[in-house]
Amino acid sequence: MGSILRKFFNEDRGQVGIGTLIIFIAMILVAAVAAGVLLRTSGTLSTKATATGEQATTEVSTSIKIVNVIGYDESKDGSIDAMILTAQLAAGSGDIQYNDIIMSYQSGDVYVSGIRYNGTVTTLIAPTDDGSGTPNMNKSFNIKELKEETANSVLEPGETVELVYWMEYLNGTNITLSTDKEFVMTVQPKSGQSTVVKKKAPSVMNQIYIIEWS
């Protein structure tokens, strides 16, 4: 019996003290800090992923549908002086401000880029000027609203507008489109997909409005 007791008291025993308690608390604190870092990181990544997804959705879904293209021969001399693009939002597209629409025009050696809305909503198809009597339409277009849901400068679902671009140099000289000439116009919202219009003028033009293309 005595030998058994001596063996029992000589065995190594676990020690519980202030040092062990400090180590235990330190481990808990380290785990809590690590968990906090992981939570913050995952939250940041989730926010960025959501923003990226929304931006990607906007880029893919936002676009302008061109439903009709009309050439305007003001003097009926067999050459087109202005392009009238009838536009609506594409299916699933978000609202687009007029100021966020950028167009370009190209025909032969003529290329005009950065054509922007000039702030003029009109009921007429007529060029405007820069205030000094000099036509300034080669870098701008005006808008004629055909069907309006809300009175603002935003293209919204259910609305139809005409984008009227007069092909003129700053000095007023026309960039006319003559018979059998091809042209390409692009309509690009600030965020979204571009729409490309490619047409060829007919061999005979004897009407003010050209609606049939070669």
C-alpha positions in Angstrom: 0.0 0.0 0.0 2.8 2.4 0.9 4.5 1.8 -2.4 1.4 2.5 -4.3 0.9 5.9 -2.5 4.6 6.8 -3.1 4.2 6.0 -6.8 1.0 8.1 -7.0 2.6 11.1 -5.4 5.8 10.8 -7.5 3.8 10.9 -10.8 4.0 14.1 -12.9 0.9 16.3 -12.5 -0.5 19.1 -14.6 0.1 22.6 -13.3 -2.5 25.2 -13.3 -1.3 28.7 -12.6 -1.4 32.4 -13.6 1.0 31.7 -16.5 -1.3 29.1 -18.0 -4.2 31.4 -17.6 -2.4 34.3 -19.4 -1.5 32.0 -22.3 -5.1 30.8 -22.5 -6.4 34.4 -22.6 -3.8 35.4 -25.2 -4.9 32.6 -27.5 -8.5 33.7 -27.2 -7.5 37.3 -28.0 -5.5 36.3 -31.0 -8.4 34.2 -32.3 -10.8 37.1 -31.8 -8.5 39.5 -33.7 -8.1 37.0 -36.5 -11.9 36.5 -36.7 -12.4 40.2 -36.8 -9.9 40.6 -39.6 -11.5 37.8 -41.6 -15.0 39.3 -41.1 -13.9 42.8 -42.2 -12.0 41.3 -45.2 -15.0 39.2 -46.3 -17.3 42.2 -45.8 -15.1 44.4 -48.0 -14.8 41.7 -50.7 -18.5 41.2 -50.6 -19.1 44.9 -51.1 -16.6 45.1 -54.0 -18.1 42.0 -55.6 -21.6 43.5 -55.4 -20.4 46.8 -56.9 -18.5 45.0 -59.6 -21.5 42.8 -60.4 -23.8 45.8 -60.6 -21.4 47.7 -62.8 -21.0 44.7 -65.1 -24.7 44.3 -65.4 -25.1 48.0 -66.3 -22.4 47.7 -68.9 -24.0 44.7 -70.5 -27.7 45.7 -70.3 -27.6 49.4 -70.9 -27.9 50.3 -74.6 -29.9 52.4 -77.0 -32.0 50.8 -79.8 -32.2 52.7 -83.1 -35.6 51.8 -84.5 -35.4 54.1 -87.6 -33.0 56.1 -89.6 -34.1 59.1 -91.8 -32.0 61.2 -94.0 -33.0 64.9 -94.4 -32.4 66.7 -97.6 -33.3 70.2 -96.7 -32.9 71.7 -100.2 -33.9 68.6 -102.2 -30.7 68.8 -104.2 -30.0 65.1 -104.0 -27.7 65.2 -100.9 -28.5 64.5 -97.3 -27.8 67.3 -94.8 -28.9 65.8 -91.6 -29.4 62.4 -90.0 -32.4 61.7 -87.8 -32.1 58.6 -85.6 -35.2 57.4 -83.8 -34.1 55.9 -80.5 -35.5 54.0 -77.6 -34.0 52.1 -74.7 -33.2 48.5 -75.4 -35.1 45.9 -73.4 -33.8 45.7 -69.9 -31.7 48.9 -70.2 -31.6 51.4 -67.4 -32.3 55.1 -67.8 -29.8 57.1 -69.9 -29.3 60.9 -69.5 -29.2 62.8 -72.8 -25.8 64.3 -71.7 -24.4 60.7 -71.4 -25.0 59.9 -75.1 -22.0 60.3 -77.4 -22.3 59.8 -81.2 -19.8 59.6 -84.1 -20.2 59.9 -87.9 -18.0 58.5 -90.6 -18.4 58.6 -94.4 -15.4 58.3 -96.7 -12.7 60.6 -95.5 -15.0 62.5 -93.1 -15.0 61.3 -89.5 -16.6 63.3 -86.7 -16.3 61.9 -83.1 -17.4 63.1 -79.7 -20.8 64.4 -81.0 -22.7 65.3 -77.8 -26.1 66.6 -76.8 -26.3 70.4 -77.1 -28.9 70.8 -74.5 -31.6 71.6 -77.0 -34.9 69.8 -77.0 -36.8 70.9 -80.0 -40.0 70.3 -81.9 -38.4 71.3 -85.2 -35.7 69.8 -87.4 -33.4 72.8 -87.7 -29.8 73.6 -86.9 -28.8 75.9 -84.1 -25.7 78.0 -83.7 -23.2 78.9 -81.0 -24.6 82.4 -80.4 -22.3 84.1 -82.9 -24.2 83.0 -86.0 -21.8 80.3 -86.8 -23.3 76.8 -87.1 -21.8 74.5 -84.5 -23.6 71.3 -85.1 -20.7 69.0 -86.3 -19.9 68.2 -82.6 -23.4 68.3 -81.2 -26.9 67.0 -81.8 -30.3 68.1 -80.6 -33.2 66.0 -79.5 -36.8 65.9 -80.6 -39.0 64.1 -78.2 -41.7 61.9 -79.8 -43.1 60.1 -76.8 -42.3 61.3 -73.3 -43.1 59.6 -70.0 -41.4 62.2 -67.7 -40.5 65.8 -68.5 -36.7 65.6 -68.0 -33.5 65.2 -70.0 -33.4 61.4 -69.5 -34.3 58.6 -71.9 -36.5 56.3 -69.9 -38.4 53.0 -70.7 -41.4 53.7 -72.9 -40.0 56.9 -74.3 -39.1 57.6 -78.0 -36.8 60.4 -79.1 -35.1 61.5 -82.3 -31.4 62.3 -82.3 -31.0 65.0 -84.9 -27.4 65.5 -86.2 -26.7 68.2 -88.8 -23.6 67.3 -90.8 -21.9 70.7 -90.9 -18.4 72.2 -90.3 -18.0 75.0 -87.8 -18.0 77.5 -90.6 -21.4 76.3 -91.8 -20.2 74.3 -94.8 -22.3 71.2 -95.1 -20.8 67.7 -94.9 -23.4 66.4 -97.3 -23.9 62.7 -98.0 -24.4 62.3 -101.7 -25.9 59.4 -103.7 -24.5 55.9 -103.3 -22.3 56.9 -100.4 -22.1 54.8 -97.3 -22.0 56.2 -93.8 -21.6 54.7 -90.3 -22.9 56.2 -87.1 -22.4 54.9 -83.6 -24.5 55.8 -80.6 -22.7 55.2 -77.3 -24.1 55.7 -73.8 -21.6 56.7 -71.1 -21.9 53.2 -69.5 -23.2 50.5 -71.7 -23.1 48.9 -75.2 -22.7 51.0 -78.4 -25.1 50.8 -81.3 -23.8 50.9 -84.8 -25.8 52.1 -87.8 -24.5 51.5 -91.3 -26.4 52.6 -94.3 -25.9 53.5 -98.0 -27.6 56.4 -99.6 -29.8 55.5 -102.6 -28.9 56.2 -106.2 -31.7 58.6 -106.6 -32.8 61.1 -103.9 -35.7 63.4 -104.8 -37.5 63.6 -101.5 -36.9 65.8 -98.4 -37.0 62.7 -96.2 -35.0 59.6 -97.2 -36.4 56.5 -95.5 -35.3 53.8 -98.0 -31.6 53.0 -98.1 -29.6 51.0 -100.7 
